[in-house]
Amino acid sequence: AMVEGRWAGAVGAAAAAAAVCWCRFARRPMRPFVLAVCGMSCSGKSTIASRLAAELNGGDPAAVALCQDDAFDYATFATSNCPLRKVGGGRVWKDWESPDAILWPEFLASVRDAMENRAQAVIVVEGFQLLARPASAQLFDAVVSIEVTKDEAWARRKGRALSMAHLPPGAGDNTNYEVLEVYTRDEDDRGAFAKVAEAQHSDEGTLAWLRLYFEECVWPAAQSNEKLVGQLPTSLPVLKLDGCEPAGSEAWAATRLPEVVAFVQALRK
């Protein structure tokens, strides 16, 4: 009887301790679900990411997406020591598409801080280099990859450049950064860039140089990132979105938003 009493007491104590642990666990919010929204420049990442953040967090207008561009190393591109891309003919571009343009410790810390704070059940992160480093790719529970055709990508990039043409040239706020000086070093012969661009893309007029940069830097980077999506482990769910249809950013977002929401909700069940 004495043994049975001690056994019962031990069981009761263990059950009480387990109940306390369970209560503590139950009161602690679950780890947030982290969604990557990736795609090349002008693909629609920003258009849909902010809406997704609100929609996936119960319509909370205060829920915002994390933007990888906030960790972009803009300062280094004001110098000649920024990431560079060497191409045919001895040309060297300032490579704004390079993974090395990201301040990775700063970016990774921002995502981890959001995960630790648990202010949002779903954290949406948008950027064009989200998968370029294993430490970054491993943070995500799912990936949305926005895909656009080469012709559409150029049309959007050209449209953005034209919309900025009235602004003063430069790489700061409220400036037109789609100028050759922003993409080349001061020591480079910019006339040589312009000459090659005119020979290859004369139909683009004053934006022939930008088309050359698009062909030699932007599109190759887009293809590299698309390859990274294809190399992701099968355990990481991926939703590929048509970034071209329907036409128009508002119509596109209205059509694609429910598609992404359904994708994420199915994974979180």
mmCIF file of C-alpha atoms in Angstrom:
data_model
loop_
_atom_site.group_PDB
_atom_site.id
_atom_site.type_symbol
_atom_site.label_atom_id
_atom_site.label_comp_id
_atom_site.label_asym_id
_atom_site.label_seq_id
_atom_site.Cartn_x
_atom_site.Cartn_y
_atom_site.Cartn_z
ATOM 1 C CA ALA A 1 0.000 0.000 0.000
ATOM 2 C CA MET A 2 2.850 2.356 0.891
ATOM 3 C CA VAL A 3 4.528 1.653 -2.498
ATOM 4 C CA GLU A 4 1.256 2.191 -4.296
ATOM 5 C CA GLY A 5 0.805 5.507 -2.482
ATOM 6 C CA ARG A 6 4.268 6.695 -3.418
ATOM 7 C CA TRP A 7 3.676 5.596 -7.038
ATOM 8 C CA ALA A 8 0.400 7.441 -7.189
ATOM 9 C CA GLY A 9 2.017 10.541 -5.706
ATOM 10 C CA ALA A 10 4.824 10.428 -8.268
ATOM 11 C CA VAL A 11 2.368 10.019 -11.112
ATOM 12 C CA GLY A 12 0.306 12.900 -9.805
ATOM 13 C CA ALA A 13 3.359 15.152 -9.504
ATOM 14 C CA ALA A 14 4.472 14.258 -13.004
ATOM 15 C CA ALA A 15 1.015 14.965 -14.378
ATOM 16 C CA ALA A 16 0.916 18.324 -12.623
ATOM 17 C CA ALA A 17 4.324 19.263 -13.978
ATOM 18 C CA ALA A 18 3.265 18.212 -17.479
ATOM 19 C CA ALA A 19 0.116 20.304 -17.162
ATOM 20 C CA VAL A 20 2.163 23.350 -16.185
ATOM 21 C CA CYS A 21 4.514 22.808 -19.134
ATOM 22 C CA TRP A 22 1.562 22.346 -21.496
ATOM 23 C CA CYS A 23 -0.068 25.549 -20.274
ATOM 24 C CA ARG A 24 3.126 27.470 -20.838
ATOM 25 C CA PHE A 25 3.455 25.991 -24.318
ATOM 26 C CA ALA A 26 -0.191 26.663 -25.143
ATOM 27 C CA ARG A 27 0.129 30.310 -24.151
ATOM 28 C CA ARG A 28 3.161 30.795 -26.380
ATOM 29 C CA PRO A 29 2.228 31.788 -29.965
ATOM 30 C CA MET A 30 3.266 29.410 -32.717
ATOM 31 C CA ARG A 31 6.254 30.314 -34.843
ATOM 32 C CA PRO A 32 5.137 32.555 -37.699
ATOM 33 C CA PHE A 33 4.779 31.141 -41.189
ATOM 34 C CA VAL A 34 7.351 32.860 -43.428
ATOM 35 C CA LEU A 35 6.489 33.360 -47.097
ATOM 36 C CA ALA A 36 9.011 34.415 -49.730
ATOM 37 C CA VAL A 37 7.732 36.426 -52.692
ATOM 38 C CA CYS A 38 10.491 36.512 -55.269
ATOM 39 C CA GLY A 39 10.849 37.669 -58.826
ATOM 40 C CA MET A 40 12.923 39.974 -60.991
ATOM 41 C CA SER A 41 12.726 43.750 -61.115
ATOM 42 C CA CYS A 42 9.275 45.012 -62.162
ATOM 43 C CA SER A 43 7.699 41.552 -61.817
ATOM 44 C CA GLY A 44 4.995 42.656 -59.369
ATOM 45 C CA LYS A 45 6.569 41.610 -56.043
ATOM 46 C CA SER A 46 5.867 44.853 -54.219
ATOM 47 C CA THR A 47 2.414 45.163 -55.767
ATOM 48 C CA ILE A 48 1.196 41.916 -54.252
ATOM 49 C CA ALA A 49 3.404 41.532 -51.145
ATOM 50 C CA SER A 50 1.888 44.352 -49.115
ATOM 51 C CA ARG A 51 -1.627 43.149 -49.877
ATOM 52 C CA LEU A 52 -0.676 39.597 -48.986
ATOM 53 C CA ALA A 53 0.688 40.678 -45.616
ATOM 54 C CA ALA A 54 -2.634 42.250 -44.672
ATOM 55 C CA GLU A 55 -4.812 39.504 -46.158
ATOM 56 C CA LEU A 56 -2.880 36.636 -44.543
ATOM 57 C CA ASN A 57 -3.014 38.348 -41.146
ATOM 58 C CA GLY A 58 -6.770 38.673 -40.867
ATOM 59 C CA GLY A 59 -7.055 41.850 -42.883
ATOM 60 C CA ASP A 60 -4.813 43.766 -40.494
ATOM 61 C CA PRO A 61 -3.819 46.992 -42.304
ATOM 62 C CA ALA A 62 -0.843 47.341 -39.968
ATOM 63 C CA ALA A 63 0.665 44.099 -41.258
ATOM 64 C CA VAL A 64 3.390 44.956 -43.763
ATOM 65 C CA ALA A 65 5.769 42.931 -45.889
ATOM 66 C CA LEU A 66 9.500 42.938 -45.272
ATOM 67 C CA CYS A 67 11.387 44.280 -48.273
ATOM 68 C CA GLN A 68 14.855 42.975 -49.090
ATOM 69 C CA ASP A 69 15.666 46.292 -50.748
ATOM 70 C CA ASP A 70 15.842 47.793 -47.247
ATOM 71 C CA ALA A 71 19.089 45.848 -46.866
ATOM 72 C CA PHE A 72 20.465 46.853 -50.268
ATOM 73 C CA ASP A 73 23.985 48.267 -50.090
ATOM 74 C CA TYR A 74 23.213 51.525 -51.884
ATOM 75 C CA ALA A 75 26.223 53.340 -50.423
ATOM 76 C CA THR A 76 28.764 51.094 -52.130
ATOM 77 C CA PHE A 77 27.251 51.810 -55.552
ATOM 78 C CA ALA A 78 28.277 55.452 -55.175
ATOM 79 C CA THR A 79 31.835 54.146 -55.504
ATOM 80 C CA SER A 80 33.743 51.956 -57.949
ATOM 81 C CA ASN A 81 34.125 49.234 -55.315
ATOM 82 C CA CYS A 82 30.588 47.916 -55.763
ATOM 83 C CA PRO A 83 29.737 44.521 -57.300
ATOM 84 C CA LEU A 84 30.771 44.511 -60.952
ATOM 85 C CA ARG A 85 29.890 42.425 -63.979
ATOM 86 C CA LYS A 86 32.419 42.023 -66.770
ATOM 87 C CA VAL A 87 30.948 41.352 -70.200
ATOM 88 C CA GLY A 88 32.126 41.070 -73.772
ATOM 89 C CA GLY A 89 34.218 43.807 -75.308
ATOM 90 C CA GLY A 90 35.860 44.635 -72.007
ATOM 91 C CA ARG A 91 32.818 46.463 -70.659
ATOM 92 C CA VAL A 92 32.286 46.500 -66.913
ATOM 93 C CA TRP A 93 28.887 47.318 -65.426
ATOM 94 C CA LYS A 94 28.019 48.232 -61.893
ATOM 95 C CA ASP A 95 25.980 45.116 -61.202
ATOM 96 C CA TRP A 96 22.854 46.159 -59.336
ATOM 97 C CA GLU A 97 21.505 42.634 -59.875
ATOM 98 C CA SER A 98 24.268 40.886 -57.908
ATOM 99 C CA PRO A 99 23.577 38.935 -54.689
ATOM 100 C CA ASP A 100 26.611 40.743 -53.294
ATOM 101 C CA ALA A 101 24.604 43.979 -53.391
ATOM 102 C CA ILE A 102 22.636 42.765 -50.355
ATOM 103 C CA LEU A 103 23.808 43.401 -46.795
ATOM 104 C CA TRP A 104 23.080 39.824 -45.803
ATOM 105 C CA PRO A 105 23.639 40.003 -42.025
ATOM 106 C CA GLU A 106 21.276 42.977 -41.837
ATOM 107 C CA PHE A 107 18.642 41.301 -43.993
ATOM 108 C CA LEU A 108 18.765 37.960 -42.173
ATOM 109 C CA ALA A 109 18.554 39.712 -38.811
ATOM 110 C CA SER A 110 15.431 41.621 -39.900
ATOM 111 C CA VAL A 111 13.613 38.405 -40.840
ATOM 112 C CA ARG A 112 14.700 36.581 -37.700
ATOM 113 C CA ASP A 113 13.648 39.527 -35.532
ATOM 114 C CA ALA A 114 10.190 39.470 -37.120
ATOM 115 C CA MET A 115 9.970 35.731 -36.471
ATOM 116 C CA GLU A 116 11.002 36.193 -32.844
ATOM 117 C CA ASN A 117 8.599 39.087 -32.254
ATOM 118 C CA ARG A 118 5.658 36.982 -33.484
ATOM 119 C CA ALA A 119 3.619 40.119 -34.174
ATOM 120 C CA GLN A 120 2.251 38.528 -37.355
ATOM 121 C CA ALA A 121 1.073 34.972 -37.909
ATOM 122 C CA VAL A 122 2.360 35.139 -41.467
ATOM 123 C CA ILE A 123 5.475 37.083 -42.385
ATOM 124 C CA VAL A 124 5.704 38.067 -46.047
ATOM 125 C CA VAL A 125 9.182 38.840 -47.387
ATOM 126 C CA GLU A 126 9.695 40.202 -50.882
ATOM 127 C CA GLY A 127 12.899 40.557 -52.863
ATOM 128 C CA PHE A 128 14.763 39.507 -55.980
ATOM 129 C CA GLN A 129 17.636 37.735 -54.187
ATOM 130 C CA LEU A 130 15.758 35.879 -51.458
ATOM 131 C CA LEU A 131 17.075 32.482 -52.559
ATOM 132 C CA ALA A 132 20.622 33.535 -53.395
ATOM 133 C CA ARG A 133 22.082 32.430 -50.069
ATOM 134 C CA PRO A 134 21.273 29.132 -48.251
ATOM 135 C CA ALA A 135 20.945 30.960 -44.923
ATOM 136 C CA SER A 136 18.184 33.054 -46.449
ATOM 137 C CA ALA A 137 16.373 30.298 -48.354
ATOM 138 C CA GLN A 138 16.238 28.175 -45.202
ATOM 139 C CA LEU A 139 14.130 30.794 -43.418
ATOM 140 C CA PHE A 140 11.097 30.268 -45.640
ATOM 141 C CA ASP A 141 8.170 27.897 -45.251
ATOM 142 C CA ALA A 142 6.975 28.465 -48.817
ATOM 143 C CA VAL A 143 7.967 30.383 -51.923
ATOM 144 C CA VAL A 144 5.934 32.361 -54.429
ATOM 145 C CA SER A 145 7.906 32.866 -57.632
ATOM 146 C CA ILE A 146 6.547 35.491 -60.028
ATOM 147 C CA GLU A 147 7.509 34.760 -63.600
ATOM 148 C CA VAL A 148 7.446 37.194 -66.503
ATOM 149 C CA THR A 149 8.555 36.815 -70.092
ATOM 150 C CA LYS A 150 11.645 38.589 -71.343
ATOM 151 C CA ASP A 151 9.640 40.894 -73.600
ATOM 152 C CA GLU A 152 7.301 41.848 -70.770
ATOM 153 C CA ALA A 153 10.185 42.394 -68.369
ATOM 154 C CA TRP A 154 11.870 44.784 -70.784
ATOM 155 C CA ALA A 155 8.626 46.619 -71.548
ATOM 156 C CA ARG A 156 8.095 47.250 -67.815
ATOM 157 C CA ARG A 157 11.687 48.310 -67.217
ATOM 158 C CA LYS A 158 11.513 50.680 -70.172
ATOM 159 C CA GLY A 159 8.195 52.065 -68.973
ATOM 160 C CA ARG A 160 9.660 52.762 -65.545
ATOM 161 C CA ALA A 161 12.610 54.551 -67.099
ATOM 162 C CA LEU A 162 10.345 56.728 -69.222
ATOM 163 C CA SER A 163 8.210 57.603 -66.208
ATOM 164 C CA MET A 164 11.323 58.863 -64.376
ATOM 165 C CA ALA A 165 12.815 60.839 -67.253
ATOM 166 C CA HIS A 166 11.576 64.198 -65.915
ATOM 167 C CA LEU A 167 13.477 63.800 -62.643
ATOM 168 C CA PRO A 168 17.056 64.983 -62.074
ATOM 169 C CA PRO A 169 19.621 62.220 -62.684
ATOM 170 C CA GLY A 170 21.059 60.444 -59.654
ATOM 171 C CA ALA A 171 20.707 57.452 -57.364
ATOM 172 C CA GLY A 172 18.960 59.119 -54.426
ATOM 173 C CA ASP A 173 15.335 59.755 -53.564
ATOM 174 C CA ASN A 174 13.224 61.582 -56.153
ATOM 175 C CA THR A 175 15.850 61.187 -58.851
ATOM 176 C CA ASN A 176 16.050 59.417 -62.185
ATOM 177 C CA TYR A 177 18.377 56.497 -61.538
ATOM 178 C CA GLU A 178 17.836 55.029 -64.998
ATOM 179 C CA VAL A 179 20.801 56.892 -66.452
ATOM 180 C CA LEU A 180 24.085 55.455 -67.713
ATOM 181 C CA GLU A 181 26.117 57.224 -65.014
ATOM 182 C CA VAL A 182 24.417 55.169 -62.272
ATOM 183 C CA TYR A 183 25.342 51.870 -63.932
ATOM 184 C CA THR A 184 28.949 52.621 -64.871
ATOM 185 C CA ARG A 185 32.108 53.731 -63.085
ATOM 186 C CA ASP A 186 33.509 57.233 -63.480
ATOM 187 C CA GLU A 187 36.715 55.816 -64.956
ATOM 188 C CA ASP A 188 34.835 53.950 -67.698
ATOM 189 C CA ASP A 189 34.457 55.235 -71.249
ATOM 190 C CA ARG A 190 30.700 55.793 -71.267
ATOM 191 C CA GLY A 191 30.860 56.781 -74.901
ATOM 192 C CA ALA A 192 31.990 53.240 -75.709
ATOM 193 C CA PHE A 193 28.957 51.833 -73.854
ATOM 194 C CA ALA A 194 26.672 54.157 -75.793
ATOM 195 C CA LYS A 195 28.302 53.225 -79.105
ATOM 196 C CA VAL A 196 27.798 49.484 -78.551
ATOM 197 C CA ALA A 197 24.241 50.074 -77.346
ATOM 198 C CA GLU A 198 23.405 52.145 -80.404
ATOM 199 C CA ALA A 199 24.800 49.470 -82.709
ATOM 200 C CA GLN A 200 22.766 46.686 -81.052
ATOM 201 C CA HIS A 201 19.597 48.475 -79.953
ATOM 202 C CA SER A 202 19.180 51.580 -82.080
ATOM 203 C CA ASP A 203 15.401 51.134 -82.033
ATOM 204 C CA GLU A 204 15.399 51.971 -78.310
ATOM 205 C CA GLY A 205 16.643 55.523 -78.913
ATOM 206 C CA THR A 206 18.011 57.218 -75.789
ATOM 207 C CA LEU A 207 17.381 54.039 -73.779
ATOM 208 C CA ALA A 208 19.584 51.856 -75.972
ATOM 209 C CA TRP A 209 22.169 51.734 -73.159
ATOM 210 C CA LEU A 210 19.507 50.489 -70.711
ATOM 211 C CA ARG A 211 18.494 47.750 -73.118
ATOM 212 C CA LEU A 212 22.153 46.738 -73.290
ATOM 213 C CA TYR A 213 22.325 46.596 -69.476
ATOM 214 C CA PHE A 214 19.085 44.616 -69.430
ATOM 215 C CA GLU A 215 20.484 42.067 -71.865
ATOM 216 C CA GLU A 216 23.866 41.763 -70.170
ATOM 217 C CA CYS A 217 22.895 41.999 -66.488
ATOM 218 C CA VAL A 218 19.178 42.066 -65.694
ATOM 219 C CA TRP A 219 17.965 39.129 -67.735
ATOM 220 C CA PRO A 220 20.921 36.819 -66.913
ATOM 221 C CA ALA A 221 20.288 37.509 -63.214
ATOM 222 C CA ALA A 222 16.602 36.702 -63.662
ATOM 223 C CA GLN A 223 17.508 33.395 -65.290
ATOM 224 C CA SER A 224 19.923 32.577 -62.465
ATOM 225 C CA ASN A 225 17.247 33.205 -59.862
ATOM 226 C CA GLU A 226 14.738 31.120 -61.800
ATOM 227 C CA LYS A 227 17.285 28.299 -61.749
ATOM 228 C CA LEU A 228 17.551 28.643 -57.958
ATOM 229 C CA VAL A 229 13.787 28.154 -57.675
ATOM 230 C CA GLY A 230 14.102 24.925 -59.640
ATOM 231 C CA GLN A 231 16.852 23.703 -57.311
ATOM 232 C CA LEU A 232 14.868 24.154 -54.099
ATOM 233 C CA PRO A 233 14.236 20.978 -52.079
ATOM 234 C CA THR A 234 10.955 19.267 -52.853
ATOM 235 C CA SER A 235 9.981 19.697 -49.208
ATOM 236 C CA LEU A 236 9.692 23.462 -49.728
ATOM 237 C CA PRO A 237 6.342 24.288 -51.379
ATOM 238 C CA VAL A 238 6.600 26.593 -54.401
ATOM 239 C CA LEU A 239 3.831 28.449 -56.210
ATOM 240 C CA LYS A 240 4.762 29.825 -59.616
ATOM 241 C CA LEU A 241 2.685 32.835 -60.570
ATOM 242 C CA ASP A 242 2.115 34.128 -64.077
ATOM 243 C CA GLY A 243 3.351 37.703 -63.756
ATOM 244 C CA CYS A 244 2.020 38.793 -67.141
ATOM 245 C CA GLU A 245 -1.688 38.008 -67.116
ATOM 246 C CA PRO A 246 -4.041 39.675 -66.711
ATOM 247 C CA ALA A 247 -2.584 42.954 -67.949
ATOM 248 C CA GLY A 248 -2.486 45.933 -65.609
ATOM 249 C CA SER A 249 -1.102 45.890 -62.072
ATOM 250 C CA GLU A 250 -4.460 46.287 -60.318
ATOM 251 C CA ALA A 251 -6.220 43.618 -62.364
ATOM 252 C CA TRP A 252 -3.230 41.320 -61.962
ATOM 253 C CA ALA A 253 -3.085 41.734 -58.185
ATOM 254 C CA ALA A 254 -6.826 41.228 -57.831
ATOM 255 C CA THR A 255 -6.589 37.979 -59.800
ATOM 256 C CA ARG A 256 -3.432 36.548 -58.271
ATOM 257 C CA LEU A 257 -3.969 37.536 -54.638
ATOM 258 C CA PRO A 258 -6.686 34.886 -53.980
ATOM 259 C CA GLU A 259 -4.453 32.286 -55.639
ATOM 260 C CA VAL A 260 -1.597 32.961 -53.233
ATOM 261 C CA VAL A 261 -3.890 33.215 -50.195
ATOM 262 C CA ALA A 262 -5.403 29.811 -50.973
ATOM 263 C CA PHE A 263 -1.905 28.351 -51.431
ATOM 264 C CA VAL A 264 -0.742 29.580 -48.018
ATOM 265 C CA GLN A 265 -3.951 28.698 -46.173
ATOM 266 C CA ALA A 266 -3.805 25.137 -47.491
ATOM 267 C CA LEU A 267 -0.255 24.782 -46.170
ATOM 268 C CA ARG A 268 -1.156 26.158 -42.733
ATOM 269 C CA LYS A 269 -4.076 23.794 -42.115
#
